[in-house]
Short mmCIF file of C-alpha atoms and ligand atoms in Angstrom, two decimals:
data_model
loop_
_atom_site.label_atom_id
_atom_site.label_comp_id
_atom_site.label_asym_id
_atom_site.label_seq_id
_atom_site.Cartn_x
_atom_site.Cartn_y
_atom_site.Cartn_z
CA MET A 11 -66.79 75.36 20.47
CA SER A 12 -65.28 78.04 22.72
CA SER A 13 -63.49 77.17 25.90
CA ALA A 14 -60.77 78.65 28.16
CA ASN A 15 -57.96 76.67 26.27
CA THR A 16 -59.29 77.58 22.81
CA ALA A 17 -58.55 81.24 22.89
CA TYR A 18 -54.84 80.37 23.80
CA ILE A 19 -54.58 77.74 21.15
CA THR A 20 -55.91 80.12 18.47
CA ARG A 21 -53.43 82.90 19.44
CA ASP A 22 -50.69 80.27 19.61
CA LEU A 23 -51.21 78.80 15.99
CA ALA A 24 -51.26 82.40 14.58
CA HIS A 25 -47.54 82.83 15.49
CA VAL A 26 -45.86 80.26 17.39
CA TRP A 27 -43.75 77.69 15.42
CA HIS A 28 -43.34 74.69 17.71
CA PRO A 29 -40.19 72.60 18.03
CA CYS A 30 -39.95 69.01 16.41
CA THR A 31 -43.40 69.27 15.11
CA GLN A 32 -45.26 68.99 11.85
CA MET A 33 -47.44 72.04 12.48
CA LYS A 34 -50.14 70.75 10.14
CA ASP A 35 -50.63 67.96 12.87
CA HIS A 36 -52.14 70.59 15.05
CA GLU A 37 -55.10 70.83 12.72
CA GLN A 38 -56.03 67.57 14.20
CA LEU A 39 -54.50 67.67 17.70
CA PRO A 40 -53.95 71.18 19.03
CA PRO A 41 -51.21 72.02 21.37
CA ILE A 42 -52.33 72.10 25.07
CA PRO A 43 -51.84 75.42 26.93
CA VAL A 44 -50.44 74.75 30.39
CA ARG A 45 -51.50 77.33 32.98
CA ARG A 46 -49.46 75.94 36.00
CA GLY A 47 -47.52 73.04 37.26
CA GLU A 48 -47.25 71.53 40.64
CA GLY A 49 -45.09 68.50 41.49
CA ALA A 50 -45.36 65.86 38.65
CA TRP A 51 -48.42 67.49 37.23
CA LEU A 52 -49.40 70.08 34.57
CA GLU A 53 -52.55 71.69 34.50
CA ASP A 54 -54.37 73.58 31.52
CA TYR A 55 -56.61 76.40 31.58
CA GLU A 56 -59.79 74.31 31.89
CA GLY A 57 -58.43 72.66 35.09
CA LYS A 58 -57.58 69.45 33.28
CA ARG A 59 -54.30 67.85 34.85
CA TYR A 60 -51.65 65.84 33.20
CA LEU A 61 -49.01 63.64 35.02
CA ASP A 62 -45.73 64.62 33.31
CA ALA A 63 -44.38 61.14 32.80
CA ILE A 64 -41.40 62.47 30.62
CA SER A 65 -40.26 65.23 32.85
CA SER A 66 -41.06 67.84 30.30
CA TRP A 67 -38.55 66.54 27.81
CA TRP A 68 -36.30 64.91 30.31
CA VAL A 69 -35.43 68.16 32.22
CA ASN A 70 -37.46 68.15 35.33
CA LEU A 71 -36.14 66.44 38.50
CA PHE A 72 -38.00 67.59 41.48
CA GLY A 73 -41.26 68.59 40.22
CA HIS A 74 -42.81 71.79 38.64
CA ALA A 75 -42.85 74.91 40.86
CA ASN A 76 -40.62 73.28 43.45
CA PRO A 77 -40.80 75.36 46.48
CA ARG A 78 -36.92 75.09 47.41
CA ILE A 79 -35.85 75.64 43.82
CA ASN A 80 -38.50 78.48 43.52
CA ALA A 81 -36.92 80.19 46.78
CA ALA A 82 -33.36 79.78 45.45
CA VAL A 83 -34.08 81.49 42.21
CA ARG A 84 -36.23 84.25 43.74
CA ALA A 85 -33.49 85.08 46.32
CA GLN A 86 -30.95 85.19 43.40
CA LEU A 87 -33.29 87.42 41.33
CA GLU A 88 -33.29 90.06 44.02
CA GLU A 89 -29.53 90.13 43.96
CA LEU A 90 -28.26 89.76 40.22
CA GLU A 91 -30.24 88.42 37.19
CA GLN A 92 -27.15 88.19 34.86
CA VAL A 93 -23.64 89.28 34.33
CA ILE A 94 -20.96 89.03 31.70
CA LEU A 95 -18.90 85.74 32.69
CA ALA A 96 -15.70 87.20 30.84
CA GLY A 97 -13.49 89.14 33.17
CA PHE A 98 -16.29 89.03 35.81
CA THR A 99 -17.56 86.30 37.94
CA HIS A 100 -20.32 85.67 40.60
CA GLU A 101 -21.00 83.38 43.58
CA PRO A 102 -23.53 81.11 42.13
CA VAL A 103 -20.93 79.95 39.35
CA ILE A 104 -18.18 79.77 41.63
CA ALA A 105 -20.08 77.64 44.08
CA LEU A 106 -21.68 75.51 41.42
CA SER A 107 -18.36 74.76 39.82
CA GLU A 108 -17.08 73.55 43.31
CA GLU A 109 -20.10 71.50 43.81
CA LEU A 110 -19.90 69.78 40.51
CA CYS A 111 -16.39 69.03 40.76
CA ALA A 112 -16.93 67.26 44.34
CA ILE A 113 -19.60 64.91 42.65
CA ALA A 114 -18.10 64.32 39.18
CA PRO A 115 -15.79 61.43 38.58
CA ALA A 116 -12.44 62.29 40.04
CA GLY A 117 -10.37 64.39 37.88
CA LEU A 118 -12.89 66.45 36.24
CA THR A 119 -11.85 69.71 37.83
CA ARG A 120 -12.58 72.34 35.34
CA CYS A 121 -16.20 73.63 34.33
CA PHE A 122 -16.89 75.54 31.10
CA TYR A 123 -20.58 76.95 30.75
CA ALA A 124 -22.93 77.41 27.91
CA ASP A 125 -26.74 77.62 27.93
CA ASN A 126 -28.03 74.45 26.31
CA GLY A 127 -27.16 70.93 25.56
CA SER A 128 -26.38 71.28 22.00
CA SER A 129 -23.94 74.12 22.81
CA ALA A 130 -22.26 71.99 25.44
CA VAL A 131 -21.58 69.42 22.82
CA GLU A 132 -20.17 72.07 20.45
CA VAL A 133 -17.84 73.20 23.16
CA ALA A 134 -16.72 69.66 23.89
CA VAL A 135 -15.96 68.94 20.08
CA LYS A 136 -14.30 72.32 19.67
CA MET A 137 -12.26 71.91 22.83
CA SER A 138 -10.97 68.47 21.92
CA PHE A 139 -10.06 69.45 18.49
CA HIS A 140 -8.33 72.63 19.81
CA PHE A 141 -6.30 70.65 22.49
CA TRP A 142 -4.81 68.38 19.69
CA HIS A 143 -3.94 71.60 17.65
CA ASN A 144 -2.48 73.39 20.76
CA THR A 145 -0.36 70.13 21.68
CA GLY A 146 1.09 69.76 18.14
CA ARG A 147 -1.33 66.95 16.86
CA SER A 148 -3.31 68.89 14.27
CA ALA A 149 -3.78 65.94 12.06
CA LYS A 150 -6.33 64.97 14.52
CA ARG A 151 -9.62 66.44 13.21
CA ARG A 152 -12.39 63.61 13.10
CA PHE A 153 -14.79 62.42 15.48
CA LEU A 154 -16.00 58.97 16.10
CA THR A 155 -19.69 58.28 17.04
CA LEU A 156 -22.15 55.47 17.47
CA SER A 157 -25.00 54.68 15.26
CA ASN A 158 -28.35 55.66 16.71
CA SER A 159 -26.73 58.21 19.01
CA TYR A 160 -28.27 61.83 19.46
CA HIS A 161 -26.22 64.80 20.62
CA GLY A 162 -28.36 67.74 19.90
CA GLU A 163 -29.51 69.87 16.83
CA THR A 164 -27.02 72.63 16.10
CA LEU A 165 -24.81 71.76 13.19
CA GLY A 166 -21.72 70.41 15.01
CA ALA A 167 -24.01 68.34 17.49
CA LEU A 168 -26.17 67.04 14.61
CA ALA A 169 -23.06 66.04 12.66
CA VAL A 170 -21.84 63.87 15.71
CA GLY A 171 -25.25 62.38 16.20
CA ASN A 172 -26.76 59.66 14.01
CA VAL A 173 -30.60 60.00 14.40
CA GLU A 174 -31.53 60.02 10.67
CA LEU A 175 -34.86 61.55 11.11
CA TYR A 176 -33.23 64.85 12.46
CA LYS A 177 -30.06 64.52 10.23
CA GLU A 178 -30.64 63.42 6.80
CA ILE A 179 -31.99 66.72 5.10
CA TYR A 180 -29.04 68.57 6.51
CA ARG A 181 -26.13 66.21 5.51
CA PRO A 182 -24.61 68.55 2.98
CA LEU A 183 -24.17 71.13 5.78
CA LEU A 184 -22.44 68.69 8.21
CA MET A 185 -18.85 67.64 8.95
CA ASP A 186 -17.94 64.12 8.01
CA VAL A 187 -17.75 61.59 11.08
CA ILE A 188 -16.78 58.02 11.67
CA THR A 189 -19.86 56.09 12.62
CA VAL A 190 -19.41 53.00 14.62
CA PRO A 191 -22.11 50.30 15.18
CA SER A 192 -23.86 50.81 18.19
CA PRO A 193 -23.81 48.32 21.51
CA ASP A 194 -27.63 48.81 21.57
CA CYS A 195 -28.60 45.57 23.20
CA PHE A 196 -32.04 45.45 21.68
CA GLN A 197 -29.97 43.93 18.66
CA ARG A 198 -28.45 41.19 20.63
CA GLU A 199 -29.11 37.49 19.72
CA ARG A 200 -31.60 35.51 21.58
CA GLY A 201 -29.69 34.04 24.76
CA GLU A 202 -26.99 36.48 24.62
CA SER A 203 -26.63 38.74 27.60
CA PRO A 204 -26.41 42.38 27.37
CA ALA A 205 -22.91 42.30 28.66
CA GLU A 206 -21.94 39.77 26.08
CA TYR A 207 -23.38 41.82 23.38
CA SER A 208 -22.01 44.89 24.48
CA ARG A 209 -18.48 43.27 24.72
CA ARG A 210 -18.93 41.79 21.17
CA GLN A 211 -20.03 45.02 19.62
CA PHE A 212 -16.87 46.69 21.08
CA ALA A 213 -14.83 45.01 18.36
CA HIS A 214 -16.33 47.48 15.91
CA MET A 215 -15.09 50.27 17.94
CA GLU A 216 -11.59 48.80 18.56
CA ALA A 217 -11.12 48.33 14.85
CA ALA A 218 -12.38 51.87 14.12
CA LEU A 219 -9.91 53.25 16.68
CA GLY A 220 -6.99 51.11 15.25
CA LYS A 221 -7.81 52.51 11.86
CA HIS A 222 -8.54 56.17 12.57
CA ALA A 223 -6.48 56.98 15.71
CA GLN A 224 -3.94 59.18 14.01
CA GLU A 225 -6.75 61.49 12.73
CA ALA A 226 -9.28 61.11 15.65
CA CYS A 227 -9.96 63.82 18.19
CA ALA A 228 -12.61 62.07 20.28
CA VAL A 229 -15.18 59.35 20.65
CA ILE A 230 -18.51 60.76 21.69
CA VAL A 231 -21.09 58.62 23.51
CA GLU A 232 -24.25 58.78 25.39
CA PRO A 233 -23.26 56.62 28.43
CA LEU A 234 -25.73 53.38 28.90
CA VAL A 235 -28.73 54.84 27.38
CA GLN A 236 -29.18 56.25 23.88
CA CYS A 237 -32.20 58.34 24.83
CA ALA A 238 -33.44 60.04 21.68
CA GLY A 239 -32.57 56.99 19.72
CA GLY A 240 -35.33 55.21 21.45
CA MET A 241 -34.11 54.40 24.95
CA ARG A 242 -31.85 51.82 23.67
CA MET A 243 -29.65 50.63 26.49
CA TYR A 244 -26.21 48.88 26.74
CA ASP A 245 -23.97 47.36 29.41
CA PRO A 246 -21.36 49.36 31.54
CA VAL A 247 -18.73 47.14 30.21
CA TYR A 248 -18.69 48.78 26.78
CA LEU A 249 -17.75 52.17 28.54
CA THR A 250 -14.90 50.45 30.53
CA LEU A 251 -13.58 49.00 27.44
CA LEU A 252 -13.91 52.34 25.58
CA ARG A 253 -12.02 54.28 28.28
CA GLU A 254 -8.98 51.76 28.05
CA ALA A 255 -9.11 51.91 24.12
CA CYS A 256 -9.24 55.68 24.10
CA ASP A 257 -6.21 56.03 26.38
CA ARG A 258 -4.14 53.40 24.32
CA HIS A 259 -5.03 55.02 21.09
CA GLN A 260 -4.70 58.69 22.45
CA VAL A 261 -8.04 59.66 21.75
CA HIS A 262 -10.43 61.73 23.96
CA LEU A 263 -13.68 60.38 25.37
CA ILE A 264 -16.64 62.72 25.42
CA ALA A 265 -19.48 61.48 27.81
CA ASP A 266 -22.67 63.28 26.62
CA GLU A 267 -24.57 63.14 30.00
CA ILE A 268 -27.01 65.72 29.14
CA ALA A 269 -29.89 63.19 29.39
CA VAL A 270 -28.65 60.42 31.55
CA GLY A 271 -26.79 62.69 34.25
CA PHE A 272 -28.29 63.75 37.42
CA GLY A 273 -29.58 60.34 38.59
CA ARG A 274 -31.60 59.08 35.70
CA THR A 275 -29.77 55.77 35.34
CA GLY A 276 -29.48 55.06 39.08
CA THR A 277 -26.28 56.57 39.87
CA MET A 278 -25.57 60.47 39.82
CA PHE A 279 -23.69 60.12 36.49
CA ALA A 280 -23.94 57.09 34.20
CA CYS A 281 -20.11 56.93 33.75
CA GLU A 282 -19.93 55.89 37.53
CA GLN A 283 -21.37 52.52 36.62
CA ALA A 284 -18.44 51.62 34.50
CA GLY A 285 -16.03 53.22 37.00
CA ILE A 286 -14.59 55.70 34.36
CA ARG A 287 -13.68 59.35 33.94
CA PRO A 288 -14.25 60.80 30.52
CA ASP A 289 -12.03 63.64 29.18
CA PHE A 290 -15.21 65.80 28.63
CA MET A 291 -18.51 65.35 30.47
CA CYS A 292 -21.40 67.33 28.96
CA LEU A 293 -24.23 68.36 31.22
CA SER A 294 -27.54 70.30 30.89
CA LYS A 295 -31.44 69.15 31.12
CA GLY A 296 -31.56 68.21 34.77
CA LEU A 297 -28.61 70.45 35.59
CA THR A 298 -30.99 73.29 36.83
CA GLY A 299 -33.38 70.57 38.10
CA GLY A 300 -35.08 71.48 34.76
CA TYR A 301 -35.65 75.14 35.58
CA LEU A 302 -33.55 77.21 33.31
CA PRO A 303 -31.40 76.89 30.22
CA LEU A 304 -27.71 76.05 31.49
CA SER A 305 -25.12 73.60 30.50
CA ALA A 306 -21.67 72.77 31.54
CA VAL A 307 -18.76 71.01 29.97
CA MET A 308 -16.51 69.47 32.58
CA THR A 309 -12.85 68.47 31.84
CA THR A 310 -9.52 67.68 33.28
CA GLU A 311 -6.37 69.71 34.29
CA ALA A 312 -4.53 68.18 31.21
CA VAL A 313 -7.11 69.85 28.86
CA TYR A 314 -7.12 73.05 30.80
CA ALA A 315 -3.32 73.03 30.67
CA ALA A 316 -3.14 73.00 26.95
CA PHE A 317 -4.98 76.21 26.53
CA TYR A 318 -3.12 78.19 29.44
CA ASP A 319 -0.38 80.22 27.87
CA GLU A 320 0.78 83.76 26.92
CA TYR A 321 -1.99 85.67 25.17
CA VAL A 322 0.16 86.25 22.04
CA LYS A 323 0.36 82.47 21.47
CA LEU A 324 -3.35 82.43 20.78
CA ASN A 325 -4.02 79.35 22.43
CA ALA A 326 -6.90 80.40 24.30
CA PHE A 327 -10.43 78.91 24.07
CA LEU A 328 -12.22 81.75 22.66
CA HIS A 329 -15.84 80.41 22.70
CA SER A 330 -18.64 82.29 24.49
CA HIS A 331 -22.37 82.64 24.68
CA SER A 332 -24.23 85.77 25.90
CA PHE A 333 -25.84 83.94 28.91
CA THR A 334 -22.89 81.65 29.76
CA GLY A 335 -23.23 80.64 33.44
CA ASN A 336 -26.30 82.79 34.07
CA PRO A 337 -26.60 83.43 37.91
CA LEU A 338 -30.22 82.30 38.12
CA GLY A 339 -29.50 79.01 36.34
CA CYS A 340 -26.61 78.53 38.65
CA ALA A 341 -28.72 79.24 41.57
CA ALA A 342 -31.52 76.76 40.52
CA ALA A 343 -28.64 74.08 39.90
CA ARG A 344 -27.24 74.59 43.49
CA ALA A 345 -30.79 74.21 44.90
CA SER A 346 -31.27 71.12 42.74
CA LEU A 347 -27.89 69.60 44.01
CA ALA A 348 -28.93 70.47 47.65
CA ILE A 349 -32.11 68.44 47.27
CA PHE A 350 -29.99 65.46 46.07
CA ARG A 351 -27.85 65.80 49.26
CA ASP A 352 -30.55 66.51 51.73
CA ASP A 353 -33.09 64.16 50.62
CA HIS A 354 -31.03 61.12 49.68
CA VAL A 355 -32.48 61.17 46.47
CA LEU A 356 -30.61 58.26 44.56
CA GLU A 357 -31.37 56.11 47.48
CA ALA A 358 -35.13 56.87 47.45
CA ASN A 359 -35.13 56.40 43.68
CA ARG A 360 -34.08 52.79 43.93
CA THR A 361 -37.53 52.18 45.49
CA LEU A 362 -39.25 54.00 42.79
CA ALA A 363 -37.47 52.45 40.26
CA ALA A 364 -38.15 48.92 41.57
CA ARG A 365 -41.94 49.92 41.62
CA LEU A 366 -41.77 51.07 37.94
CA GLY A 367 -39.98 47.83 37.00
CA GLU A 368 -42.29 45.57 38.73
CA ARG A 369 -45.44 47.31 37.41
CA ALA A 370 -44.26 47.77 33.83
CA GLY A 371 -42.43 44.45 33.67
CA ALA A 372 -45.86 42.67 33.22
CA LEU A 373 -46.23 44.30 29.88
CA ALA A 374 -43.49 42.14 28.56
CA ASP A 375 -46.00 39.31 27.97
CA HIS A 376 -48.05 41.58 25.62
CA PRO A 377 -48.25 40.10 22.10
CA HIS A 378 -47.05 43.35 20.57
CA VAL A 379 -44.33 44.24 23.16
CA ALA A 380 -40.91 43.06 21.90
CA GLU A 381 -39.13 44.16 24.93
CA VAL A 382 -39.29 46.13 28.20
CA ARG A 383 -35.94 47.48 29.40
CA GLN A 384 -35.00 49.55 32.27
CA ARG A 385 -31.94 51.38 33.56
CA GLY A 386 -32.68 53.14 36.87
CA MET A 387 -35.32 55.72 36.58
CA ILE A 388 -35.56 55.20 32.69
CA LEU A 389 -37.89 52.38 31.52
CA ALA A 390 -38.90 51.84 27.91
CA ILE A 391 -41.39 49.46 26.19
CA GLU A 392 -40.61 48.45 22.57
CA LEU A 393 -43.65 47.88 20.43
CA ALA A 394 -43.33 45.49 17.49
CA ALA A 395 -45.69 44.51 14.76
CA ASP A 396 -44.45 40.86 15.26
CA LYS A 397 -43.22 39.95 18.63
CA ALA A 398 -41.10 36.72 17.55
CA SER A 399 -38.98 38.50 14.75
CA ARG A 400 -39.13 41.79 16.56
CA ALA A 401 -40.23 43.44 13.13
CA PRO A 402 -41.21 47.16 13.97
CA TYR A 403 -44.42 48.71 12.92
CA PRO A 404 -43.96 50.80 9.86
CA TRP A 405 -43.20 54.38 10.94
CA GLN A 406 -46.00 55.73 8.86
CA GLU A 407 -48.51 54.08 10.95
CA ARG A 408 -47.53 56.38 13.90
CA ARG A 409 -48.63 53.72 16.58
CA GLY A 410 -46.73 55.78 19.20
CA LEU A 411 -49.01 58.73 18.55
CA ARG A 412 -51.94 56.63 19.20
CA VAL A 413 -50.54 55.90 22.67
CA TYR A 414 -49.88 59.71 23.19
CA ARG A 415 -53.45 60.58 22.26
CA HIS A 416 -55.04 57.92 24.52
CA ALA A 417 -52.86 58.96 27.37
CA LEU A 418 -53.81 62.70 27.02
CA THR A 419 -57.59 61.60 27.43
CA ARG A 420 -56.60 59.85 30.58
CA GLY A 421 -54.43 62.70 31.91
CA VAL A 422 -51.06 61.48 31.43
CA LEU A 423 -48.23 63.06 29.29
CA LEU A 424 -46.36 60.25 27.55
CA ARG A 425 -44.51 61.16 24.43
CA PRO A 426 -43.33 57.83 22.60
CA ILE A 427 -40.41 58.05 20.19
CA GLY A 428 -41.76 56.07 17.20
CA ASN A 429 -42.54 52.45 18.55
CA VAL A 430 -41.06 53.08 22.01
CA VAL A 431 -43.20 54.12 24.76
CA TYR A 432 -41.15 55.20 27.85
CA PHE A 433 -41.25 56.68 31.16
CA MET A 434 -38.75 59.29 32.52
CA PRO A 435 -40.57 60.83 35.47
CA PRO A 436 -39.53 63.42 37.82
CA TYR A 437 -38.13 61.97 40.99
CA VAL A 438 -41.10 63.40 43.13
CA ILE A 439 -43.53 60.94 41.36
CA THR A 440 -45.25 58.70 43.95
CA PRO A 441 -45.88 54.98 43.95
CA ALA A 442 -49.56 55.48 43.17
CA GLU A 443 -48.72 57.85 40.38
CA ILE A 444 -46.21 55.26 38.95
CA ASP A 445 -49.24 52.84 38.86
CA LEU A 446 -51.44 55.23 37.15
CA MET A 447 -48.75 56.10 34.41
CA VAL A 448 -48.02 52.37 33.75
CA GLU A 449 -51.95 51.59 33.59
CA VAL A 450 -52.50 54.40 31.08
CA ALA A 451 -49.47 53.34 28.95
CA ARG A 452 -50.88 49.69 29.00
CA GLU A 453 -54.39 50.92 27.78
CA GLY A 454 -52.77 53.04 25.22
CA ILE A 455 -50.67 50.21 24.00
CA GLU A 456 -53.67 47.96 23.90
CA SER A 457 -55.59 50.42 21.88
CA ALA A 458 -52.55 51.22 19.52
CA THR A 459 -51.85 47.79 18.83
CA CYS A 460 -55.36 46.13 18.28
CA ASP A 461 -55.59 46.37 14.57
C1 LIG B 528 -31.40 66.79 24.68
C2 LIG B 528 -29.90 66.29 24.40
C3 LIG B 528 -29.07 67.00 23.72
C4 LIG B 528 -29.19 68.51 23.40
O1 LIG B 528 -29.66 69.27 24.45
P1 LIG B 528 -30.59 70.65 24.01
O2 LIG B 528 -30.57 71.46 25.26
O3 LIG B 528 -31.81 70.18 23.63
O4 LIG B 528 -29.74 71.23 22.86
C5 LIG B 528 -27.84 66.54 23.57
N1 LIG B 528 -27.55 65.25 23.90
C6 LIG B 528 -28.21 64.37 24.65
C7 LIG B 528 -27.95 63.08 24.94
C8 LIG B 528 -29.58 65.05 24.72
O5 LIG B 528 -30.60 63.99 25.21
#
């Protein structure tokens, strides 16, 4: 069979090695070549359209080929595409830093740039360790992390994360971390509220900090939603308690807002819901509206000051990436932030989130749905083999993949994580598109759980 898509698929499979993929799967289900995107939609070479319900891996905020971001990138392209950020600077990075400091939790006044999320996590980890070294606390060299957390896939980021599927094989290469049981509220007892459970689980963190504070640089968390770990959610009270305990034990708090930042959880940054300021905040994914690879680590004057010294003391943070603070990425980020301001996006999202919750909420009654949970513009549906005990389907059955395949036939891009079907749509999605996305997920769940 020959079609407009087929030629691309054949050429692709001859040379392209896809991320996060068992390439043999493509014998059954070839990759879909995308010709163009517009708003919440992607279109292949045969004109078939797909609603991008997962924001192209959680990055896109305001639709594909957004006219305002396009114009900003185009204008920047005519001026300067890239310049070294050591010894030189440029207006997009200056203005973006001002704008980020103005909207971040108060006290985050310094922006260090990299070019992807994992690199931002590496920067935060190195900076925290190096801070303690520079301030005479070099016994501090370990990191505390939550079970089921995800912080990226370069070796340092992989080490501080806890998703076994990605980590197990590389364990011999990874630094040793202290793993604390997650406040993931899917595990709470029947009748227990998310706040109660989050508070109860904090006892593990308190104990770990009590035991390891002398050797601990930082605790790293994904605020409110452990996204790659299956969109598992917890209550803001956990972060409030964590901030207080980190201060008391003199341990840094790293907030990895790479997935949850920029409005996903309902507030600009998830940390706001706990009223806290982390010592390091990692940003990427939505930072550029999902346009270009860029990341930032925001930190405090206290951290910055510990590196500010005579050159010969060798206290500087000598970390760099070739494309650190790329001007095109910064221009896209500024255009994205302008849309947030001009269009009152967080406010508008409340209406969309309510619609999503209303429509998807009905799925909670399904005999193979263990939970429907939501935080802002993230909604997850947890499938279970047995609803009462919440026993999961064995991973080998790949039930989520069945939902994925069904959704593709109906023109919706869903990409379940194991037994978890979720939505994380671009903010330009319409109420009618939300209804479509939920209906297709319902059908997919139906067909994936009927045997
Ligand atoms: C995606 C993600 C990362 C890694 O970002 P990359 O750009 O894929 O390297 C880190 N932390 C969290 C919470 C993420 O969701």
